[in-house]
Short mmCIF file of C-alpha atoms and ligand atoms in Angstrom, two decimals:
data_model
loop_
_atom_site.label_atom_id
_atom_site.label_comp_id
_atom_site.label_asym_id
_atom_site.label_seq_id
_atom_site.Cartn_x
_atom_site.Cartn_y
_atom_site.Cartn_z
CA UNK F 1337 91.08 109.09 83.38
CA UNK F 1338 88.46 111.63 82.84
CA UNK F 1339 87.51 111.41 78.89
CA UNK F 1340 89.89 108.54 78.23
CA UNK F 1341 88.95 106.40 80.83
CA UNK F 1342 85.85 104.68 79.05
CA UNK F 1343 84.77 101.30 78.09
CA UNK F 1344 86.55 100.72 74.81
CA UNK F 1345 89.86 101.45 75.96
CA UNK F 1346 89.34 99.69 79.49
CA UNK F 1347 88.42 96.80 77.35
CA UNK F 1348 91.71 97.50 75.11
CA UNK F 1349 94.16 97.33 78.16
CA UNK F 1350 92.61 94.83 79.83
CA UNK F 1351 93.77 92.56 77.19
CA UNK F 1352 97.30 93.52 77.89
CA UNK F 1353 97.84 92.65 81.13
CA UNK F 1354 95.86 95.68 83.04
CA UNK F 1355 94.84 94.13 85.83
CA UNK F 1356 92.44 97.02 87.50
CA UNK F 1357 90.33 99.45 85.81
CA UNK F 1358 89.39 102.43 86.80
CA UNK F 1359 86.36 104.85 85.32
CA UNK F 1360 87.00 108.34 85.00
CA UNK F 1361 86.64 110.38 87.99
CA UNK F 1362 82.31 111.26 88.14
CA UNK F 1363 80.99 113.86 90.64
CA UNK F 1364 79.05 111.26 93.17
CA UNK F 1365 76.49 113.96 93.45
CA UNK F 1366 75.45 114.58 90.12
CA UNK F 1367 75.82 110.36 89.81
CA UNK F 1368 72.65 109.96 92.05
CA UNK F 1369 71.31 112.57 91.32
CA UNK F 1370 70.47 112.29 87.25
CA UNK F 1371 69.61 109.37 85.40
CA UNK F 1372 71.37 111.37 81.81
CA UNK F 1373 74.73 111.91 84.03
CA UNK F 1374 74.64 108.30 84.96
CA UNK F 1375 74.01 106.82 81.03
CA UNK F 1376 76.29 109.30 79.56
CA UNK F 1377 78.88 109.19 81.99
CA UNK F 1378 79.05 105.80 82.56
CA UNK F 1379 79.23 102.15 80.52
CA UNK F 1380 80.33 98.99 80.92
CA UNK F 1381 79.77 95.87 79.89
CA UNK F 1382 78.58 91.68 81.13
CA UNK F 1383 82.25 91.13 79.73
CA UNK F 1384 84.31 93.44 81.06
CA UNK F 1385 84.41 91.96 84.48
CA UNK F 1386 85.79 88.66 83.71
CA UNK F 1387 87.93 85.74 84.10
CA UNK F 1388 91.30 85.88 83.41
CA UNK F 1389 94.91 84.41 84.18
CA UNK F 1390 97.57 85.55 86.10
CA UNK F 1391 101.17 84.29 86.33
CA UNK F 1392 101.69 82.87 89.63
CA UNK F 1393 104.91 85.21 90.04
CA UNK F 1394 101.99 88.06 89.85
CA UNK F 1395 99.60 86.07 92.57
CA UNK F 1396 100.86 88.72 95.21
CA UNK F 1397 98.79 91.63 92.97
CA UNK F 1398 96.57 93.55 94.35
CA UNK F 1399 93.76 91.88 92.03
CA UNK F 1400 94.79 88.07 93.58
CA UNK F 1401 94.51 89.37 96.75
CA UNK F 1402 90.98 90.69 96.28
CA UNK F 1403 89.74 87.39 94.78
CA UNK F 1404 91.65 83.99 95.47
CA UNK F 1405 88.05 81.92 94.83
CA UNK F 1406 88.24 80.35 91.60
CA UNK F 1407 85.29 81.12 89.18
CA UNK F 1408 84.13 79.16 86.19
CA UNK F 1409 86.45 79.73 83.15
CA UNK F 1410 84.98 83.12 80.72
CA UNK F 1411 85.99 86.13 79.27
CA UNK F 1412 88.94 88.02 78.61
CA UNK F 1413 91.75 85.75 79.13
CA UNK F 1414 90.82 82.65 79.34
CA UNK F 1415 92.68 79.87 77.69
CA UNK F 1416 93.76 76.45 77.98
CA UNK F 1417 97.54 77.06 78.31
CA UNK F 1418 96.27 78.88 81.42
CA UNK F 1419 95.34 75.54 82.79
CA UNK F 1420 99.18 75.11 83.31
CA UNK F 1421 100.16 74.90 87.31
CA UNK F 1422 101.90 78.27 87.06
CA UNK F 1423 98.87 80.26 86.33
CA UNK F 1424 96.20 80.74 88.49
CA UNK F 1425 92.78 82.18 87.80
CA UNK F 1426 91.79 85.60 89.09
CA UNK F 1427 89.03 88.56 87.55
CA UNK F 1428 89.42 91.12 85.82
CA UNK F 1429 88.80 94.18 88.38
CA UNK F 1430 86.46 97.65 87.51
CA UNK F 1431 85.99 100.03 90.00
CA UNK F 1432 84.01 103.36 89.75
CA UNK F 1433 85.69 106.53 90.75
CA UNK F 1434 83.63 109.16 92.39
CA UNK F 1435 84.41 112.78 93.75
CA UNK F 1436 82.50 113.49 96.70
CA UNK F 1437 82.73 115.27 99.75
CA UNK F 1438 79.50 114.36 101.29
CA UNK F 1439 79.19 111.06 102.87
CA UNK F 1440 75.64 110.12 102.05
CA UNK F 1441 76.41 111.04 98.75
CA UNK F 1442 78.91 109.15 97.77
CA UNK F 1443 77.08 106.13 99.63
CA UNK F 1444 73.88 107.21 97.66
CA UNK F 1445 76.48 106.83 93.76
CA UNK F 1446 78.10 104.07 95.45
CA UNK F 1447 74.66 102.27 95.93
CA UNK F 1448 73.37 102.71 92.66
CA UNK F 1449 77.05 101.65 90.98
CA UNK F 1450 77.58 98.67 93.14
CA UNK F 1451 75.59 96.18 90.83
CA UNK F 1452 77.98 96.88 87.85
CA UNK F 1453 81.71 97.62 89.76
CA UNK F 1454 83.81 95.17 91.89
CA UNK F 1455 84.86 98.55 93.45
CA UNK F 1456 84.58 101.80 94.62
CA UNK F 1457 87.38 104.75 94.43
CA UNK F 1458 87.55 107.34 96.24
CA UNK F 1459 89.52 110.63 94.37
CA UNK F 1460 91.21 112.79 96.87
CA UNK F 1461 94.05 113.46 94.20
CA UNK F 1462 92.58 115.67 91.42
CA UNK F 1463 94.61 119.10 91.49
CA UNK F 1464 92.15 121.15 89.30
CA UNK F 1465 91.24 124.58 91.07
CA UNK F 1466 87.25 124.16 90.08
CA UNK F 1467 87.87 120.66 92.47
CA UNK F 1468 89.53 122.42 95.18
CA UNK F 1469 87.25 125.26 95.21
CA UNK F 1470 84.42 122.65 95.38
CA UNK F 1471 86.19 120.66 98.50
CA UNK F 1472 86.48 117.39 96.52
CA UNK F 1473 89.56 115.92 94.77
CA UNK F 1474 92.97 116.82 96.42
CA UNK F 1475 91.10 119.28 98.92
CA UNK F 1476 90.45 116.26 100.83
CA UNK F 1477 94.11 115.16 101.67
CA UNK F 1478 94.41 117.56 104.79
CA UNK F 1479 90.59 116.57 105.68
CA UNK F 1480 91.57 112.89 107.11
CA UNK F 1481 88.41 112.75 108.98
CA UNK F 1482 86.51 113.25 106.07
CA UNK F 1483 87.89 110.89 104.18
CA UNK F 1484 87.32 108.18 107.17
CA UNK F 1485 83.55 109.16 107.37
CA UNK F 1486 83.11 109.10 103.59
CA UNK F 1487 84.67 105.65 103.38
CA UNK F 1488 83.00 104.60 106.33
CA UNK F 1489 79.65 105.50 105.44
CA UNK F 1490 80.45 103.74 101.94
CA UNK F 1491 81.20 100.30 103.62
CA UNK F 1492 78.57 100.76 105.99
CA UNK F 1493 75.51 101.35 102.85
CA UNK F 1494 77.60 98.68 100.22
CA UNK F 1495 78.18 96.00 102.98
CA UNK F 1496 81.98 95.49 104.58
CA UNK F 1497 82.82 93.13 102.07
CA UNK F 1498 82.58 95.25 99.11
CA UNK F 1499 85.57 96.99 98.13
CA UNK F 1500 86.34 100.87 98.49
CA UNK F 1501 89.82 102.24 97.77
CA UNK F 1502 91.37 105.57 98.08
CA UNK F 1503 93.67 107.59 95.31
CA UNK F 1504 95.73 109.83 97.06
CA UNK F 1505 98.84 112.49 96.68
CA UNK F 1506 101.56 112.61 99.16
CA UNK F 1507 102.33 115.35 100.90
CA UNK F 1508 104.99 117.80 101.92
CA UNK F 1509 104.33 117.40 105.13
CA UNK F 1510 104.87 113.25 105.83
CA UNK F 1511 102.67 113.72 108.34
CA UNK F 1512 99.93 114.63 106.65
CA UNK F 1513 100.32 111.44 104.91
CA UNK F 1514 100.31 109.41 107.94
CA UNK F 1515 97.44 110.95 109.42
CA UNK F 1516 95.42 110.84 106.09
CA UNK F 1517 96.40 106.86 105.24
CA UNK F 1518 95.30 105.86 109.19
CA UNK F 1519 92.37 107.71 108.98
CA UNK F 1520 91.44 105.98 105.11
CA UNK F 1521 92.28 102.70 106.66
CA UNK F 1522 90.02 103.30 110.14
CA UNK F 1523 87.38 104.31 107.99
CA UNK F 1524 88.13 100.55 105.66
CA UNK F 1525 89.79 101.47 103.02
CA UNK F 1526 90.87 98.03 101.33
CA UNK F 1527 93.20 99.42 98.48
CA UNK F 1528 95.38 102.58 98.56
CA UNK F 1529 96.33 104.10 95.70
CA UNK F 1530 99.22 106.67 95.95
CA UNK F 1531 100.36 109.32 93.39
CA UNK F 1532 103.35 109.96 93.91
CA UNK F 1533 103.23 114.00 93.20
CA UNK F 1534 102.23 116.86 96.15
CA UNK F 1535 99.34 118.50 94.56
CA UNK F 1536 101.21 121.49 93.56
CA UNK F 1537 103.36 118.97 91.60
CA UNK F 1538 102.42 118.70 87.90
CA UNK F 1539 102.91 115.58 85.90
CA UNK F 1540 104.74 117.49 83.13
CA UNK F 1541 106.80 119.43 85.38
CA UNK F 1542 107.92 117.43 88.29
CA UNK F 1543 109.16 113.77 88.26
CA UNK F 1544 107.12 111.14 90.35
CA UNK F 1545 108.81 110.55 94.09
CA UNK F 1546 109.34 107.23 95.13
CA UNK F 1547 109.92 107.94 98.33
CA UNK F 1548 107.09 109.39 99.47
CA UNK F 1549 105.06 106.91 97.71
CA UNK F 1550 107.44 104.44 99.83
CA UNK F 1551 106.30 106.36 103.22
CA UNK F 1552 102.55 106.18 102.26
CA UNK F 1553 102.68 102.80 101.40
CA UNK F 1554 104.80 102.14 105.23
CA UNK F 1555 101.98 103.98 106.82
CA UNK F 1556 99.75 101.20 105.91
CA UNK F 1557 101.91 98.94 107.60
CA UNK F 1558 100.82 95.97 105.55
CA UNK F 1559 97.03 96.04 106.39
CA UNK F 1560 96.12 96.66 102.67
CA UNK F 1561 97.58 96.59 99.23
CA UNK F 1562 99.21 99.66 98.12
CA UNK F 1563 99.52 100.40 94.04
CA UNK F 1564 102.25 103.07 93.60
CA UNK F 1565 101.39 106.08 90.29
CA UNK F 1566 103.37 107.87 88.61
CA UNK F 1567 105.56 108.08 85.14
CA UNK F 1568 105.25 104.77 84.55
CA UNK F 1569 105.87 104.59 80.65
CA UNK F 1570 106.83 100.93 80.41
CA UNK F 1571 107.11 97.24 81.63
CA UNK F 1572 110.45 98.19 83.21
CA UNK F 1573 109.56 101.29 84.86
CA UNK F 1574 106.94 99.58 86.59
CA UNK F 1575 108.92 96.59 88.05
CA UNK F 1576 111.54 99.67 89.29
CA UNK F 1577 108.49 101.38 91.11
CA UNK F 1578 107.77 98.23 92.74
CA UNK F 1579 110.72 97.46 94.07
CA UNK F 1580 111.54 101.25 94.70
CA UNK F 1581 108.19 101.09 96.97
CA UNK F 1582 107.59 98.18 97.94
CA UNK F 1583 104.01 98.31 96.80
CA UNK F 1584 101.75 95.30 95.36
CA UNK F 1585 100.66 96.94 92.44
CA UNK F 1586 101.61 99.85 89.73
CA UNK F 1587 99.21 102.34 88.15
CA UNK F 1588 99.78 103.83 84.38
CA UNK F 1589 97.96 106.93 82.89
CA UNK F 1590 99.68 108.74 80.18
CA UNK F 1591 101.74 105.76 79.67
CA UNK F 1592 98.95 103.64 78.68
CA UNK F 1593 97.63 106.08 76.66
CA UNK F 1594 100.38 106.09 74.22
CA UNK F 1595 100.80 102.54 74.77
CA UNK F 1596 97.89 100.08 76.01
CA UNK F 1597 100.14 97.11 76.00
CA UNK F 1598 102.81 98.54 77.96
CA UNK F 1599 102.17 96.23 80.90
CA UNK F 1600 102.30 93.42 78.70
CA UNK F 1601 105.92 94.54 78.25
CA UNK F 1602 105.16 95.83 74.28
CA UNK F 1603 107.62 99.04 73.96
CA UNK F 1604 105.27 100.64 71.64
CA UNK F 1605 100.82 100.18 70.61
CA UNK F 1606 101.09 96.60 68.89
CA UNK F 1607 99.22 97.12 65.43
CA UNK F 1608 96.42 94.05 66.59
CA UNK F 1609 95.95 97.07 69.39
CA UNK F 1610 95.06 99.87 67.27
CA UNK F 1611 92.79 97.16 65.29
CA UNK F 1612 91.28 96.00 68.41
CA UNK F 1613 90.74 99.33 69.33
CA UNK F 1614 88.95 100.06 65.97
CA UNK F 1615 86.76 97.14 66.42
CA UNK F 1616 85.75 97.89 70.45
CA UNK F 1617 85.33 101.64 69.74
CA UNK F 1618 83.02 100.83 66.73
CA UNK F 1619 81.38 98.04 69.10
CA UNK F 1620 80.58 100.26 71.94
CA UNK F 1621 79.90 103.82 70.11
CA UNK F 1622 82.73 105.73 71.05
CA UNK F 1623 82.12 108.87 70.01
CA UNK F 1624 84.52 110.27 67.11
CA UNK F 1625 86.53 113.12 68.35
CA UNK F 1626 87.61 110.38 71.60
CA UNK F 1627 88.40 107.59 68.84
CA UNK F 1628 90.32 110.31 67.22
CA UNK F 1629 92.22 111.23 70.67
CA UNK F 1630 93.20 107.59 71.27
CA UNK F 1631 94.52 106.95 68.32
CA UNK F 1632 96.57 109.85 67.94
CA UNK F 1633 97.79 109.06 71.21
CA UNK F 1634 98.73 105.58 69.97
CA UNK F 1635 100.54 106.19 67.01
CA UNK F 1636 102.25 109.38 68.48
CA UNK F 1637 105.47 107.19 68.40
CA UNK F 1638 104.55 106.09 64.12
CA UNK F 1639 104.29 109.96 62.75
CA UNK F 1640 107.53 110.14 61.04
CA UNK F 1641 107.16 114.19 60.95
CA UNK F 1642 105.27 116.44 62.42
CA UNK F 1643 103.26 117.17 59.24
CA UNK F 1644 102.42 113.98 59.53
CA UNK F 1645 101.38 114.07 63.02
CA UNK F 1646 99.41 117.67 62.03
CA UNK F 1647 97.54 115.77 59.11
CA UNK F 1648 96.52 112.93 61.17
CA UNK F 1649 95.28 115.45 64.07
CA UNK F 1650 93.32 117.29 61.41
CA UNK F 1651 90.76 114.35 60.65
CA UNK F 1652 87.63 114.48 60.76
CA UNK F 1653 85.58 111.11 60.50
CA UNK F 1654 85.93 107.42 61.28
CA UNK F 1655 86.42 106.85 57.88
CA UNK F 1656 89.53 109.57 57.70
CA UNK F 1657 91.60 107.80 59.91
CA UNK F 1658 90.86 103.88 58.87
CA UNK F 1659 91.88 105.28 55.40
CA UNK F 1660 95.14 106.40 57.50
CA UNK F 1661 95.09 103.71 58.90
CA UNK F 1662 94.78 101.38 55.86
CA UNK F 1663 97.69 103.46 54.43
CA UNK F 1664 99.75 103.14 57.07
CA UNK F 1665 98.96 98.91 56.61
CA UNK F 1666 98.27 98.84 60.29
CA UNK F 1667 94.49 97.56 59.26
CA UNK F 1668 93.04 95.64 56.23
CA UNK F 1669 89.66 96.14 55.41
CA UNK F 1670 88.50 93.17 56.83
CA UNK F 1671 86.69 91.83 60.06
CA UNK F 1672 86.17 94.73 62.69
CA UNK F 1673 87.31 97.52 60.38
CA UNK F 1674 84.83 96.82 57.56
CA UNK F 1675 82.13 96.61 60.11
CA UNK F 1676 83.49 100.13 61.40
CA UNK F 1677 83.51 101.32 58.16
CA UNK F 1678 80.46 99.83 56.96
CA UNK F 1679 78.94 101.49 60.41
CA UNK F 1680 80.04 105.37 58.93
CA UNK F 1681 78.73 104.65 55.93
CA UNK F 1682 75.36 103.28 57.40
CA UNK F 1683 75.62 106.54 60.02
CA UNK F 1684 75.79 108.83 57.11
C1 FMN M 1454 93.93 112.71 80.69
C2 FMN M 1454 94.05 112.38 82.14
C3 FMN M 1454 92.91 112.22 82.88
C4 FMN M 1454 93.00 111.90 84.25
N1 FMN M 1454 91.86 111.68 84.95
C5 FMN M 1454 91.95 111.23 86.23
C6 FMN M 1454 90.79 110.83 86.94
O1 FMN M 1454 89.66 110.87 86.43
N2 FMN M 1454 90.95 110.38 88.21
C7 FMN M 1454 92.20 110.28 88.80
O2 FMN M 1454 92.29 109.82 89.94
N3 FMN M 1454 93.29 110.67 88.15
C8 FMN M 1454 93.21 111.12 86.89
N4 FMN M 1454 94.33 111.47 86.21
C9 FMN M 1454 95.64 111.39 86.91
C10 FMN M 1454 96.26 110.02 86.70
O3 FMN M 1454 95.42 109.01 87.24
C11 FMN M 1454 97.62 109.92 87.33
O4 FMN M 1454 97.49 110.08 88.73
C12 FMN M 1454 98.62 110.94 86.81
O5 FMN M 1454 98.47 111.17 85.42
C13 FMN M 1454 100.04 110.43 87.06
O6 FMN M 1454 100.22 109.18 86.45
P1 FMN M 1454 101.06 109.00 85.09
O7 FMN M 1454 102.43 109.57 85.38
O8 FMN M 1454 101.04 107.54 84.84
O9 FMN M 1454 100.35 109.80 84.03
C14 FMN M 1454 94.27 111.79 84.86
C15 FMN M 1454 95.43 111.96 84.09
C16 FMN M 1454 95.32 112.25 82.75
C17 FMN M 1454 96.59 112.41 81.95
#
């Protein structure tokens, strides 16, 4: 998610079951082309491609499929009760999402992000007019060829092993979809990812179509895991887009937003969320007014009125909201928020 999409909250829902993380959407131009878009775009960390355990009811995921080769126990999930037979160990998955219409250039960001993703995405789903106008994003659904040659040329610079994937829209027109899935897949795409909105169709405005993400995913006729997008809100909604689609895999944005844990099956931010999200954001430097963001987000469902809601939207400073926070009792001043606290007060 552009802005939202960064380390601290990738971190944050990996912990709850969030299988595969994506990076915001980064123009693969500007990528190679400019060390400062690179370092400020872009973060992650030795941790945040890890180890972790999956319920063996889950081994058909998307993330299983990708890596069935066990790797020495570290990182995000492990733990001994994991050892059980019913578990089996998989890793945590980050890919890099670029907008590109240029084939060497997205080869030329892919190159340079390779040593730090397990993945690269390709965006041919962002509506904005400024994308359109520039030919990336959701201009690139009825440009199938394109899309082959920019994938192609991908896999050909990163090695065919290395994973690219595809986020798409469907289309009014199914086939449009057909043609534009086929073409992904001859160019070797390994993961599709399919929104399931036209690109005239807002989130807000029109409700996600399972049907069409149904057709996509039947245009791939099996060669490559499918993850289906699209109002998922919660635990539940996800296992009915699954089964609706018949996809491997399920894709929340504005769902985990208000709720990081929701594919853990939490029906609201657990407060050890917000906390860890206090202590990763203070960890990794997220900037204030995107600390501020996120946690509004998260507590959207706590603000008993909307003055409330107002106040808390009208702070201004780490400190504001951990004294919220505090007040609230969904921290103590110990651990991670002292050290966040301790870290204004140093900043100051
Ligand atoms: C704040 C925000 C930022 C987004 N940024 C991206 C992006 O960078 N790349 C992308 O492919 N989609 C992006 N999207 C679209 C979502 O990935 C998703 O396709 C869309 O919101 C529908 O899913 P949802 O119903 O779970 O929100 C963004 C959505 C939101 C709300």
């Amino acid at each position: 998610m552009v802005r939202y999409g960064k380390l601290p909250f990738r971190a944050l829902v990996s912990q709850y079951e969030t299988h595969l993380v994506w990076t915001p959407m980064m123009l693969a131009a500007e990528f190679s082309r400019s060390a400062i878009a690179r370092d400020s775009d872009f973060s992650t960390s030795t941790t945040e491609r890890g180890t972790f355990y999956l319920p063996e009811a889950h081994a058909a995921s998307p993330v299983a499929e990708w890596d069935p080769s066990p790797e020495p126990s570290r990182g995000i999930h492990a733990s001994p009760s994991a050892r059980s037979k019913r578990m089996r160990k998989v890793k945590g998955r980050l890919l890099i999402q670029f907008a590109a219409n240029d084939p060497v250039q997205l080869a030329e960001a892919a190159e340079l992000a390779k040593p730090y993703v397990d993945g690269i995405d390709l965006n041919c789903g962002c509506p904005q007019k400024w994308a359109y106008h520039e030919g990336i994003g959701c201009a690139l659904l009825r440009k199938p060829d394109l899309v082959r040659d920019l994938v192609r040329t991908t896999k050909q610079r990163l090695g065919w092993n290395f994973p690219v994937s595809v986020k798409i829209r469907i289309d009014d027109d199914p086939a449009r979809t057909h043609e534009l899935v086929t073409q992904a897949l001859a160019g070797g795409a390994d993961i599709l990812t399919v929104h399931g909105r036209t690109r005239h169709q807002s989130s807000e405005g029109h409700p996600v179509n399972p049907e069409g993400i149904a057709f996509a995913t039947s245009c791939a006729k099996g060669a490559v895991p499918v993850v289906a997008n699209g109002d998922v809100f919660s635990l539940e909604d996800g296992e009915a887009l699954r089964e609706k689609t018949g996809v491997r895999g399920v894709m929340s944005a504005r769902g985990l937003l208000a709720n990081p844990a929701l594919f853990a099956g939490h029906s609201r931010t657990p407060d050890a969320a917000v906390q860890e999200f206090v202590r990763l954001s203070t960890a990794h430097g997220l900037i204030f007014p995107l600390f501020h963001r996120h946690t509004s987000y998260m507590l959207e469902s706590r603000f008993r009125t909307r003055r409330d809601r107002i106040a808390f939207n009208g702070l201004t400073s780490y400190a504001g909201v951990l004294d919220w926070l505090e007040a609230e009792e969904l921290v103590g001043l110990g651990g991670g928020e002292a050290a966040a606290r301790g870290g204004v007060v140093r900043s100051l």
